[in-house]
Coordinates of C-alpha atoms and ligand atoms in Angstrom, one line a residue:
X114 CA -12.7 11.1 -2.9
X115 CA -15.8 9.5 -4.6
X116 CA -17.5 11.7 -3.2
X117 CA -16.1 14.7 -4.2
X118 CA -15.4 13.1 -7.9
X119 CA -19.2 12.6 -7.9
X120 CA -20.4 15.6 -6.5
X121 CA -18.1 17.2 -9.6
X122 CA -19.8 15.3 -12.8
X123 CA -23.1 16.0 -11.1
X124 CA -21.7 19.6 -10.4
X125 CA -20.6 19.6 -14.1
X126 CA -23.9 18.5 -15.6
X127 CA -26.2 20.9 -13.3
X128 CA -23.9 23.9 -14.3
X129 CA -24.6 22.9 -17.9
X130 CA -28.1 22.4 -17.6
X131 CA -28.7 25.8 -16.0
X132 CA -26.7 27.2 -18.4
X133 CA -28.9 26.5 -21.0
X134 CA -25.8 24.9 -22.9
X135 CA -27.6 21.4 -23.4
X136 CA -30.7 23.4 -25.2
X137 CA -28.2 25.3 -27.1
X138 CA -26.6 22.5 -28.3
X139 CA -29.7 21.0 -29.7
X140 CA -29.7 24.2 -32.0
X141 CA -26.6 24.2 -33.5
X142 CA -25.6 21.5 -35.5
X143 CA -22.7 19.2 -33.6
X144 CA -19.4 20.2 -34.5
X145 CA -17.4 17.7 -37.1
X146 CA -15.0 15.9 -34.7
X147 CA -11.5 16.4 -35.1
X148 CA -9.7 13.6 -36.8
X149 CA -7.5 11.2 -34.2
X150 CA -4.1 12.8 -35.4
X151 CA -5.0 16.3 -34.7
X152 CA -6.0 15.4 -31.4
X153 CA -4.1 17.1 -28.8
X154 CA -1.7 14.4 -27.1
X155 CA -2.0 12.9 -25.0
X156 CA -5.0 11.4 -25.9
X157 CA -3.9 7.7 -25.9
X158 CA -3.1 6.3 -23.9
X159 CA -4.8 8.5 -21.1
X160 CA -4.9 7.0 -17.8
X161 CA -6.6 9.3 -15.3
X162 CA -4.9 9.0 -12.0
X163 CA -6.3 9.2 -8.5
X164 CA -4.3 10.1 -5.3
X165 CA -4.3 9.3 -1.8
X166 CA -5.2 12.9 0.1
X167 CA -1.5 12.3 2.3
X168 CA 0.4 13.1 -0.7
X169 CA 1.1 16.4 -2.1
X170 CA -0.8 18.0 -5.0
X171 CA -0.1 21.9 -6.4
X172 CA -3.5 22.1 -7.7
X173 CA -5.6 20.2 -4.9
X174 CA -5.9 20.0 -1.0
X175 CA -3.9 17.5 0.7
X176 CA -5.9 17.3 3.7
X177 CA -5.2 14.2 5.1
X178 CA -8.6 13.4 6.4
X179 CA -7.5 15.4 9.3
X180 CA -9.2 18.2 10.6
X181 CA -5.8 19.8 11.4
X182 CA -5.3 20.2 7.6
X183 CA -8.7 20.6 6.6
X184 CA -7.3 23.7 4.6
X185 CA -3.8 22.5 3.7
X186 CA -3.1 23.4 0.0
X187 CA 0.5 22.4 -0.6
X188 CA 2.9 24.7 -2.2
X189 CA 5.1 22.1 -3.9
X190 CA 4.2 18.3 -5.6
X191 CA 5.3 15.1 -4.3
X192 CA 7.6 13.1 -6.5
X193 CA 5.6 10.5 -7.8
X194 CA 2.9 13.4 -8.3
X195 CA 5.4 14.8 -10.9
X196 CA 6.4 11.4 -12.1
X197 CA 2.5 10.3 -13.0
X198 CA 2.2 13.9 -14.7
X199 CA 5.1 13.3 -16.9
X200 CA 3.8 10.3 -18.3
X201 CA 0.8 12.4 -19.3
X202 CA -1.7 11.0 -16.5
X203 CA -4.5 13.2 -15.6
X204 CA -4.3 13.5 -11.9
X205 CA -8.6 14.2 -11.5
X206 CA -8.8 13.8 -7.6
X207 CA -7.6 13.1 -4.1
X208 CA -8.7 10.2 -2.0
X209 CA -10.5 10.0 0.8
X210 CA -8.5 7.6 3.5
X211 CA -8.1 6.9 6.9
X212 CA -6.7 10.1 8.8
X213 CA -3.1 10.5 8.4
X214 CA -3.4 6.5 7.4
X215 CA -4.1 5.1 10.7
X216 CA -6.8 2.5 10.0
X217 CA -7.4 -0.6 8.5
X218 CA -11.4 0.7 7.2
X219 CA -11.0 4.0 6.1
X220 CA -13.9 4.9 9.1
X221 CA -11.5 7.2 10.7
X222 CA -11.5 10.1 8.2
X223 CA -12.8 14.1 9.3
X224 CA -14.8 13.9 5.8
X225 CA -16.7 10.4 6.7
X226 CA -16.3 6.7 6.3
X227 CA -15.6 6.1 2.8
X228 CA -18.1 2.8 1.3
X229 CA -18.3 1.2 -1.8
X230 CA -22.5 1.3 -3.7
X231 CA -24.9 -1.0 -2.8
X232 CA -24.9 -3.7 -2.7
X233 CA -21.1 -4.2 -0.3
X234 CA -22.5 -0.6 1.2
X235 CA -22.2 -2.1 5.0
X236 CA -18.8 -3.9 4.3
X237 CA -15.5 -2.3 5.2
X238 CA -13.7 -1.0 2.0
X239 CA -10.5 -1.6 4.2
X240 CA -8.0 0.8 5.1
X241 CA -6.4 3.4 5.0
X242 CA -5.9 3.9 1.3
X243 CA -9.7 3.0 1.5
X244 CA -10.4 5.7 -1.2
X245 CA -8.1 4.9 -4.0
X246 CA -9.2 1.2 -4.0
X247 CA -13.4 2.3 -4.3
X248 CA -12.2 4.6 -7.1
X249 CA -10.3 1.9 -8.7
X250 CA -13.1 -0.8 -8.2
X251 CA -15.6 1.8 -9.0
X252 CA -13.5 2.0 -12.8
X253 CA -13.4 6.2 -11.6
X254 CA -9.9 5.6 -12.7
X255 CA -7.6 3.2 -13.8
X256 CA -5.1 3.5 -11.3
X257 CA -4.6 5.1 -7.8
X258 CA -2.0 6.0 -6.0
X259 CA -2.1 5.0 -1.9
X260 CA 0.6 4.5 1.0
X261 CA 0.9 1.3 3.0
X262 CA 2.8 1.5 6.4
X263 CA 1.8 -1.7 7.5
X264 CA -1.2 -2.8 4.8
X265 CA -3.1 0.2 4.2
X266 CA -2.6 -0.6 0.0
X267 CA -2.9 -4.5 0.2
X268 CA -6.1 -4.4 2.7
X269 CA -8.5 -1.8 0.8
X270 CA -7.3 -4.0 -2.4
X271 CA -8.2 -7.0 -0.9
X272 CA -11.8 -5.4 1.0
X273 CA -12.8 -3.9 -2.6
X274 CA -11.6 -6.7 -5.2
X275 CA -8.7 -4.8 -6.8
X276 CA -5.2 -5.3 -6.9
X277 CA -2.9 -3.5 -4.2
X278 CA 1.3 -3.8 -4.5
X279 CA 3.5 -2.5 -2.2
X280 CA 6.8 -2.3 -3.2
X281 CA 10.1 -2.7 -1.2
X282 CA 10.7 0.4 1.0
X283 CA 12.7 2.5 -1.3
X284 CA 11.9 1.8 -4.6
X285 CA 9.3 4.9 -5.2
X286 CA 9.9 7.8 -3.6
X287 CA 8.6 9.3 -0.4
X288 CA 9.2 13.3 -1.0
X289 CA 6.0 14.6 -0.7
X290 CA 4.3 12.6 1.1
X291 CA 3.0 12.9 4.7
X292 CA 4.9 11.0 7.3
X293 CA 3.0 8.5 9.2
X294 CA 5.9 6.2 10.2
X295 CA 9.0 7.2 8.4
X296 CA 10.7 4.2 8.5
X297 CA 7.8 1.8 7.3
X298 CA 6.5 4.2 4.8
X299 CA 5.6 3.2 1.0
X300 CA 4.2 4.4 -1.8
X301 CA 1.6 1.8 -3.4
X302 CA -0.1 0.9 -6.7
X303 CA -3.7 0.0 -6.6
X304 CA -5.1 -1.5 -10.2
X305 CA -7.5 -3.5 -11.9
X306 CA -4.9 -5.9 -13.4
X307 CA -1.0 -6.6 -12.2
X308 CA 0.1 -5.3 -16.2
X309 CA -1.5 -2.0 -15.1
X310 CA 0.1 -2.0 -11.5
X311 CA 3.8 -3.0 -13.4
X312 CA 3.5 -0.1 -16.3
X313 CA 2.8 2.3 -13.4
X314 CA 5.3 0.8 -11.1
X315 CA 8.3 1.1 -14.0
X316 CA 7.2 4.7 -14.2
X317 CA 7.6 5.4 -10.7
X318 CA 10.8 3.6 -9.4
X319 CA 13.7 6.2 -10.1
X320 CA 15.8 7.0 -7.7
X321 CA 14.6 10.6 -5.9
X322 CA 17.7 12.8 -4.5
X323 CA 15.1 14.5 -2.6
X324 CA 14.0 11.6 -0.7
X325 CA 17.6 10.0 1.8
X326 CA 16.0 6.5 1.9
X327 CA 15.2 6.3 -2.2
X328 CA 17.8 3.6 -3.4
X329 CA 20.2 5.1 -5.4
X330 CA 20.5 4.0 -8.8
X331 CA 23.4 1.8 -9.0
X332 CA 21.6 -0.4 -6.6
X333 CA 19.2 -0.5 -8.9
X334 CA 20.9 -1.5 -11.4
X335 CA 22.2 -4.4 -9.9
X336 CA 18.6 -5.5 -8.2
X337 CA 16.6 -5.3 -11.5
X338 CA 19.3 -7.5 -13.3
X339 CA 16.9 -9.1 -15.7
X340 CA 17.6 -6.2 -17.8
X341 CA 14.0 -5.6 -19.0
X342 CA 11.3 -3.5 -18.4
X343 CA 9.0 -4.9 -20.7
X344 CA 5.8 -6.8 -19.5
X345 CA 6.0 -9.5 -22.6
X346 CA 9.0 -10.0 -22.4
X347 CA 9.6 -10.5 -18.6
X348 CA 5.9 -12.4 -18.5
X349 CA 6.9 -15.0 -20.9
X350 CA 10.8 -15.3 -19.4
X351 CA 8.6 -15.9 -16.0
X352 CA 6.1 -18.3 -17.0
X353 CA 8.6 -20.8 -18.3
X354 CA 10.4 -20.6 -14.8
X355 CA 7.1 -21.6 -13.4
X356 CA 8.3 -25.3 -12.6
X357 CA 11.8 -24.2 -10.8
X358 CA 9.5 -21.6 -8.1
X359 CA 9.2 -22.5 -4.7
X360 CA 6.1 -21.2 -2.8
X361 CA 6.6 -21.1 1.3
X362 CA 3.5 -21.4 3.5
X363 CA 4.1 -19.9 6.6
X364 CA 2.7 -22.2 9.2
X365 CA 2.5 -19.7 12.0
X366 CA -0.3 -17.9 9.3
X367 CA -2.5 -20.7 9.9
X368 CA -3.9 -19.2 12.7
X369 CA -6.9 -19.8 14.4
X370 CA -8.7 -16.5 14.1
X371 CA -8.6 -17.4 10.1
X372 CA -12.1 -17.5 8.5
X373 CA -13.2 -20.7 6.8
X374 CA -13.7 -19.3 3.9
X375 CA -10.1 -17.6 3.5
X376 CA -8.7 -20.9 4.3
X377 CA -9.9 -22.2 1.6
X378 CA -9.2 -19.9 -1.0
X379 CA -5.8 -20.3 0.2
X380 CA -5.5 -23.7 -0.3
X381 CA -7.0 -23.3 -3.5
X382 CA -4.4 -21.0 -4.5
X383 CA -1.8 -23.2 -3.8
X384 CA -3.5 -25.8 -5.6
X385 CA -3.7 -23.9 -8.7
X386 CA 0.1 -22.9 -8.2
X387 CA 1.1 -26.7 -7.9
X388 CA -1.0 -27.6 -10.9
X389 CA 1.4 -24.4 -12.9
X390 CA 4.2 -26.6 -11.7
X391 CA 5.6 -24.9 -8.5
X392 CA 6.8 -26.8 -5.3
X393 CA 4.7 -25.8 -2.2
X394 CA 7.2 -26.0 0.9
X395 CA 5.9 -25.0 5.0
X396 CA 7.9 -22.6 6.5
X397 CA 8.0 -21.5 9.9
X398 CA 8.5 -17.6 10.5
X399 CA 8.5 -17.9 14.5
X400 CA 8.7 -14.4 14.7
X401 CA 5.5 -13.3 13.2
X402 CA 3.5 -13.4 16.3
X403 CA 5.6 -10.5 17.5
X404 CA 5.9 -8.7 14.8
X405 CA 1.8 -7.1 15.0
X406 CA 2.3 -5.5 18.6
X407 CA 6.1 -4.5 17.6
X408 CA 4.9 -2.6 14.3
X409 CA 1.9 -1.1 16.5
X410 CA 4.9 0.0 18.9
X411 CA 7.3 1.6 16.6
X412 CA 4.3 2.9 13.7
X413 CA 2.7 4.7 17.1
X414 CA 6.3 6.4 18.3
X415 CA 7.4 7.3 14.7
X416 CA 3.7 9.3 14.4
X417 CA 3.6 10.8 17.9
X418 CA 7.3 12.0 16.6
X419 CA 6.1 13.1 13.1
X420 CA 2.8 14.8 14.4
X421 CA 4.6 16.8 17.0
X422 CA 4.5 19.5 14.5
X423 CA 0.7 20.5 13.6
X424 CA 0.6 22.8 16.7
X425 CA -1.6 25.6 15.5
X426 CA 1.7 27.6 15.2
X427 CA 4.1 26.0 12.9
X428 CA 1.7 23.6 11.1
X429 CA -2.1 22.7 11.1
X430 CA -5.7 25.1 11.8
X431 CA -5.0 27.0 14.6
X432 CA -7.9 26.9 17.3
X433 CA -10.0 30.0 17.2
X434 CA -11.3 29.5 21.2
X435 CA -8.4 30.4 22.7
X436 CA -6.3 33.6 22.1
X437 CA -3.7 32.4 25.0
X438 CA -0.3 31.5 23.9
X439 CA 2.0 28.5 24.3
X440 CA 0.8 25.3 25.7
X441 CA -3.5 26.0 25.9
X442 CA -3.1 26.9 22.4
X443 CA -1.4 24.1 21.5
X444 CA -3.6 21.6 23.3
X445 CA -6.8 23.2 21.8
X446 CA -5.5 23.6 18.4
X447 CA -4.8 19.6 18.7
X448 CA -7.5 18.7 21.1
X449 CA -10.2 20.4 18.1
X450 CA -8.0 19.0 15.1
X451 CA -6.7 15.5 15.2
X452 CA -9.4 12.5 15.3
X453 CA -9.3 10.4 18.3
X454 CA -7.5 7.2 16.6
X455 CA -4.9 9.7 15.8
X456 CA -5.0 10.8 19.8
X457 CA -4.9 7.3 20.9
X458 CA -1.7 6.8 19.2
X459 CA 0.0 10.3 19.8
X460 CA -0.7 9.3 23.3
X461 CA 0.6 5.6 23.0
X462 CA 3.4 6.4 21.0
X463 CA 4.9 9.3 23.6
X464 CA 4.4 6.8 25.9
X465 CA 6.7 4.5 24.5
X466 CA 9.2 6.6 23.5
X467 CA 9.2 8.0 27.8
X468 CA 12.3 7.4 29.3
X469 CA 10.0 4.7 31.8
X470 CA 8.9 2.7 29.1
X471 CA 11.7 3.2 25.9
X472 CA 13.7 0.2 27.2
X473 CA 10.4 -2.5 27.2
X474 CA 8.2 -0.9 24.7
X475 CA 10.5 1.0 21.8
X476 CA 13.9 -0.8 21.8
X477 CA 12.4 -4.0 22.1
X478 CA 10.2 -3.4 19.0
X479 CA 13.4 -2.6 17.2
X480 CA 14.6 -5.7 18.5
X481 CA 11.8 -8.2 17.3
X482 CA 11.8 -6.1 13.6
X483 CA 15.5 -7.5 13.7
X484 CA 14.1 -10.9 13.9
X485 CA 11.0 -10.8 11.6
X486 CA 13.3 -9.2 8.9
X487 CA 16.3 -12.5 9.9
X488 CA 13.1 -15.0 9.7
X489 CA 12.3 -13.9 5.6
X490 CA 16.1 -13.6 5.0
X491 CA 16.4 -17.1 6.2
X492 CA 13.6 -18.6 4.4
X493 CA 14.2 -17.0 0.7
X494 CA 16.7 -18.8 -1.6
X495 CA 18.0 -14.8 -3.2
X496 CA 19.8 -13.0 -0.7
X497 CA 18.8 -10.1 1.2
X498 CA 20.7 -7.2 -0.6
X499 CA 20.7 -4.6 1.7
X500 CA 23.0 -7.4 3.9
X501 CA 26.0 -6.8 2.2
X502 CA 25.1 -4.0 -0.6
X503 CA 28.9 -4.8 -2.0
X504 CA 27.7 -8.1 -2.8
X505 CA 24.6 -7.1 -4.8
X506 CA 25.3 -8.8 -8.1
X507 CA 24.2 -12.3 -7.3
X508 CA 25.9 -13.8 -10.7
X509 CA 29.3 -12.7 -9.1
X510 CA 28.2 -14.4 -5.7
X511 CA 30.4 -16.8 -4.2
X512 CA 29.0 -19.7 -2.4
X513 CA 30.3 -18.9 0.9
X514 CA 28.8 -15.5 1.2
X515 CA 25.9 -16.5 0.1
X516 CA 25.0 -19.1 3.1
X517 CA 26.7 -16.3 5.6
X518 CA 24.4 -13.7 4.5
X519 CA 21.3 -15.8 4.0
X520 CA 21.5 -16.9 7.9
X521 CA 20.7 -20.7 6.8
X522 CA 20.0 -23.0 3.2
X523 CA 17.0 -21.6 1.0
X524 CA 14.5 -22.7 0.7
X525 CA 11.8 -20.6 -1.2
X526 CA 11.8 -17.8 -4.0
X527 CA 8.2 -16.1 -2.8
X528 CA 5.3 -16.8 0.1
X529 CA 2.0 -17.0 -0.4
X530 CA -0.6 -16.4 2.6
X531 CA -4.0 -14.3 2.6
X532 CA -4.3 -10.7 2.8
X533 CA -6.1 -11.1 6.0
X534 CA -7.9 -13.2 8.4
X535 CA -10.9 -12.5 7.1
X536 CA -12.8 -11.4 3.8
X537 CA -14.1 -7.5 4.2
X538 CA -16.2 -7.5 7.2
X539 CA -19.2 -6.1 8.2
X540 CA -19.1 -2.5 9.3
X541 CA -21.3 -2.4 12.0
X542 CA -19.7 -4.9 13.5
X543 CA -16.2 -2.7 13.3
X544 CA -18.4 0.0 15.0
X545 CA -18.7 -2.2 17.8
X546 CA -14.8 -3.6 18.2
X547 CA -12.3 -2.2 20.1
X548 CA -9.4 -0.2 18.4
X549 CA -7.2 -3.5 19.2
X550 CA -9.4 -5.2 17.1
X551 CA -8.7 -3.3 14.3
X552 CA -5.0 -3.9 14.9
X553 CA -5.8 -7.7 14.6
X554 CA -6.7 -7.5 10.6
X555 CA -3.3 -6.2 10.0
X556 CA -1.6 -9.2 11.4
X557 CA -1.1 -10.5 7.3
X558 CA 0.5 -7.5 6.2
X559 CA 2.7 -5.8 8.4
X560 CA 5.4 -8.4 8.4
X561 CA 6.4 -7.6 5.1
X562 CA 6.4 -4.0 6.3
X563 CA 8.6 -4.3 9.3
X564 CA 11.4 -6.1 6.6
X565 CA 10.4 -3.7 4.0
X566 CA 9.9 -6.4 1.3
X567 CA 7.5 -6.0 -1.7
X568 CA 3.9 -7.8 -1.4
X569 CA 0.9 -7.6 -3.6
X570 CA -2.4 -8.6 -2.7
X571 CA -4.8 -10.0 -5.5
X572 CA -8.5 -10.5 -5.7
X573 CA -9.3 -13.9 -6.6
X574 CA -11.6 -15.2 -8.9
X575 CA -15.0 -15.4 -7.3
X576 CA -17.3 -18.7 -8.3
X577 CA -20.8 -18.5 -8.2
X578 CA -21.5 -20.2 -5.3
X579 CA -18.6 -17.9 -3.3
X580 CA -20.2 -15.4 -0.8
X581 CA -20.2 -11.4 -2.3
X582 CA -17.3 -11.0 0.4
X583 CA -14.1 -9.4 -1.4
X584 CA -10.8 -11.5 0.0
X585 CA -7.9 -11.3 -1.4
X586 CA -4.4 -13.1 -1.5
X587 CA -0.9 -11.9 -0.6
X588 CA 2.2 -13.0 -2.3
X589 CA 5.5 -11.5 -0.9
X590 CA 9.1 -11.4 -2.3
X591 CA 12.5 -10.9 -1.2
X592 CA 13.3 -7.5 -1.0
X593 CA 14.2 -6.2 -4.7
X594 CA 12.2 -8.9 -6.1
X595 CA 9.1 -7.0 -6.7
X596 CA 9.2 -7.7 -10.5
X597 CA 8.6 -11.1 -9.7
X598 CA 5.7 -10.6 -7.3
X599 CA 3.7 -8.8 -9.6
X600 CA 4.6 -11.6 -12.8
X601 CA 3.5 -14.4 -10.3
X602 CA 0.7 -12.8 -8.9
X603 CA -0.8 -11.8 -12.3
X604 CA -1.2 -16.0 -12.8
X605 CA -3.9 -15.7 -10.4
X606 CA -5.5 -13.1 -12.1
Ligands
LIG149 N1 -3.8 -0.4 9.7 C1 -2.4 0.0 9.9 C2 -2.3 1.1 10.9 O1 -3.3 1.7 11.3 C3 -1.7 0.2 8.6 C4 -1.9 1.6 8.2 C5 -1.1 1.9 7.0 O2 -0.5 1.1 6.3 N2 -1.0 3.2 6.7 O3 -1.2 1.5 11.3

C-alpha cells in the first residue's frame, strides 16, 4: 500500500541516519560510479511494479485487506506475478484495496481507507483496486497490477486520473489470484499512458494451463490476427482506420442520475472523435438496466461460495475466544475476521443461492447476463467469437454466419460512455450512503463484466476552468478486441 511503501523510504532513511551511514559518507570520498554497461541488468528499462494485495506474492503478504488473512503469506506466485518478474519488473509492494474487492472506494479494507494527498484527500480514490491506482497517480510506480469484477480497475482509474483496462475475461491469467466471483474475474492494468498499459498487457496475455478459463493459444492466434505486437506499428495501422470506426452511444447510459459535468465531457469526447473522423451512431442496449442488480446477484453467490472456505480450520486466523469445535468456532473465527461488506454479501449471496430464492434471484441473474452479453453482440459489427469458436478467423467468414451469429446487422466497432455517473465523489458523503448506493456507481462498468468484453477507462484532459474532480471515460470493445480499445483510447490521451 502507500502506506506501507512510505513508511519503508522513511523506514530506509531513519535506519541510515541512526546508523551514522549519512555522516560516514560525508568522510569518505563518493565512490566513482560504475559505467552504464557494467551495470547489472536490468537496469533499463526498470519498471517497478505494484500489486493488488488479492494476488499472490512469495516474498510478501497477500492479505486481502481482510482480517481473515491478516497473516497470509502465500507459498506459491500467481501467474502474472511470474510473468511481470520475467520481464525484469521490480515487484516493490502490495496494494491496499477494498477487502477481498468488494467496493467501489477502497473504504472497506482491515488496514484503513486508502486516499490520495491533499489536496483530493476527502474524495473517493474509487474502488477496489483503490491502491494500485494512488500508487500509479502518486508516480510510486509506473504500473500496477489490480482485478476488476465488475469495475474495481476502471473506477479507481477514473476516481485518481490514471488509466485502468480491463481486458476480456481470459486473456491474463487468473492462477493466483483470490476468487471474488470466479466467473467475472479479471486481471487489470492500471498506467499513466495506454503505451504503458499495452507493453504490460502483451507481456501478460499467454495462455496459463494452470488457470481452465485462460484462452488457449490457438484462439489466440486467430483473435489477435493483426499479427503485430508492436505499438508503432499497430498505432499508425489504427490511426488511418480512424474514418471507417463507428462509435455507439448507448442511450439507456443517459441516465438521469448522470452528473452535469460527466455529460459533458462525454459529449465532448464524442466531439473530438467526430472531428478524428469517426461516425457517432445511438444504440439501445435495453438490457442494461438489469444487468446492475443481476451482477450484484451472481458477484454475491459466487463469493458466499468462494469464501465458504476461511473457516478458522482450513483457511483464514482462527479465533482465539473460543476453544469449542465445529460450528462456534467457525462462526467466531468469521464473525472476528471478515469486514461487514463482506458479511452483507456472504449473507445475500447464500440467500440467493437457498433452494427458496435460487429460481427468482440466481437463475434469473444468469438469465438477464444472457441478454446483456446478446444486446453487445448485436450491436458490434465483429462477431462475438466465443459464439462459434470454429468460426474464429473472420477473413474465412461467410456472410451467412456472420448475420446468424451476430443476432442482427452491425452497427458499431467500439462504445464509448463514462466510467461512471459521477466524477470521484466526496467521501464523507459515501460515509453517509447506503451500501446500495455504492452499488449504483458501478452501473457503467459491470456490463462489460457480465459479457466479459475488454473496457479501458481514461482520464481526460482537464481545462482550467474544469473542477479538481477526476472523471474519466470508458471505451468498450468486442470481446478479443482489446488491442483496439487501448489504440482508440490512447487518442484521448
Ligand atoms: N464495486 C463492485 C463490487 O463491489 C466491483 C468490485 C470489483 O470489480 N472487484 O462488486
Amino acid at each position: 500500500s502507500r502506506a506501507e511503501l512510505k513508511q519503508e523510504q522513511d523506514g530506509s532513511v531513519a535506519d541510515r541516519q541512526s546508523s551514522g551511514e549519512a555522516v560516514g559518507k560525508a568522510k569518505e570520498p563518493e565512490p566513482e560510479p560504475e559505467p552504464y554497461s557494467a551495470q547489472k541488468p536490468p537496469w533499463f528499462p526498470v519498471r517497478p511494479v505494484a500489486v493488488k494485495d488479492n494476488i499472490a506474492t512469495a516474498d510478501l503478504p497477500t492479505t486481502c485487506a481482510s482480517g481473515i488473512l491478516k497473516n497470509h503469506q502465500s507459498p506459491f506466485e500467481a501467474s502474472v506475478v511470474e510473468q511481470l518478474r520475467s520481464t525484469g519488473a521490480p515487484i516493490i509492494g502490495k496494494t491496499n484495496m477494498d477487502e477481498f474487492g468488494m467496493g467501489s472506494h477502497s473504504t472497506n479494507s482491515f488496514f484503513g481507507t486508502v486516499t490520495n494527498p491533499p489536496p483530493f484527500d476527502r474524495l473517493s480514490v474509487g474502488g477496489s483496486s483503490g491502491g494500485s491506482a494512488v500508487a500509479v497517480a502518486q508516480k510510486l510506480v509506473d504500473i500496477a497490477i489490480g482485478t476488476d469484477t465488475g469495475g474495481s480497475v476502471r473506477l479507481p482509474a477514473a476516481y485518481s486520473g490514471v488509466v485502468g483496462f480491463k481486458p476480456s475475461y481470459g486473456l491474463i491469467s487468473r492462477w493466483g489470484v483470490v476468487p471474488y466471483a470466479n466467473s467475472l474475474d479479471t486481471v487489470g492494468i492500471l498506467a499513466r499512458s495506454c503505451k504503458q498499459v499495452f507493453k504490460t498487457f502483451v507481456s501478460m496475455q499467454e495462455h496459463d494451463p494452470k488457470d481452465p478459463t485462460s484462452l488457449s493459444e490457438k484462439s489466440r492466434m486467430r483473435a489477435f490476427t493483426s499479427g503485430s505486437n508492436r505499438w508503432r506499428e499497430l498505432s499508425d495501422q489504427n490511426f488511418k482506420d480512424f474514418h471507417k470506426l463507428r462509435i455507439g452511444v448507448p442511450e439507456q447510459y443517459n441516465i438521469f442520475e448522470l452528473d452535469g459535468r460527466t455529460r459533458q465531457s462525454w459529449q465532448r469526447t464524442l466531439m473530438l472523435f467526430q472531428d478524428l473522423g469517426c461516425t457517432i451512431v445511438p444504440i439501445s442496449l435495453p438490457n442494461t438496466q438489469q444487468a446492475l442488480p443481476a451482477y450484484y446477484i451472481l458477484a454475491m453467490a459466487e463469493a458466499a461460495s468462494n469464501l465458504s472456505k476461511y473457516d478458522g480450520v482450513r483457511y483464514g486466523t482462527r479465533s482465539q475466544s473460543s476453544d469449542g469445535a465445529g460450528d462456534v468456532l467457525y462462526s467466531e473465527s468469521r464473525g472476528e475476521g471478515f469486514g461487514d461488506e463482506v458479511k452483507r454479501r456472504i449473507l445475500l449471496g447464500s440467500y440467493a443461492l437457498s433452494s427458496d430464492a435460487i429460481d427468482n434471484y440466481f437463475i434469473k441473474a444468469q438469465k438477464v447476463r444472457r441478454l446483456v452479453q446478446q444486446d453487445f453482440d448485436r450491436v458490434f459489427s465483429m462477431p462475438n467469437p466465443l459464439r462459434d469458436p470454429e468460426q474464429f478467423d473472420l477473413s474465412e467468414m461467410d456472410e451467412s454466419i456472420l448475420l446468424n451469429n451476430k443476432l442482427g446487422p452491425s452497427q458499431v466497432d467500439l462504445i464509448v460512455c463514462p466510467t461512471s455517473p459521477t466524477p470521484a465523489p466526496n467521501l464523507d458523503d459515501i460515509a453517509n450512503q447506503r451500501p446500495v448506493d455504492a452499488y449504483i456507481n458501478d452501473v457503467f462498468t459491470v456490463p462489460a463484466s457480465m459479457a466479459g468484453l475488454p473496457a479501458i477507462s481514461v482520464p481526460l484532459k482537464r481545462r482550467p476552468t474544469d473542477s479538481p474532480r477526476f472523471d474519466g471515460m470508458q471505451i468498450i470493445g468486442q470481446y478479443s478486441d482489446d488491442y483496439r480499445v487501448i489504440f482508440v483510447a490512447h487518442e484521448l490521451e
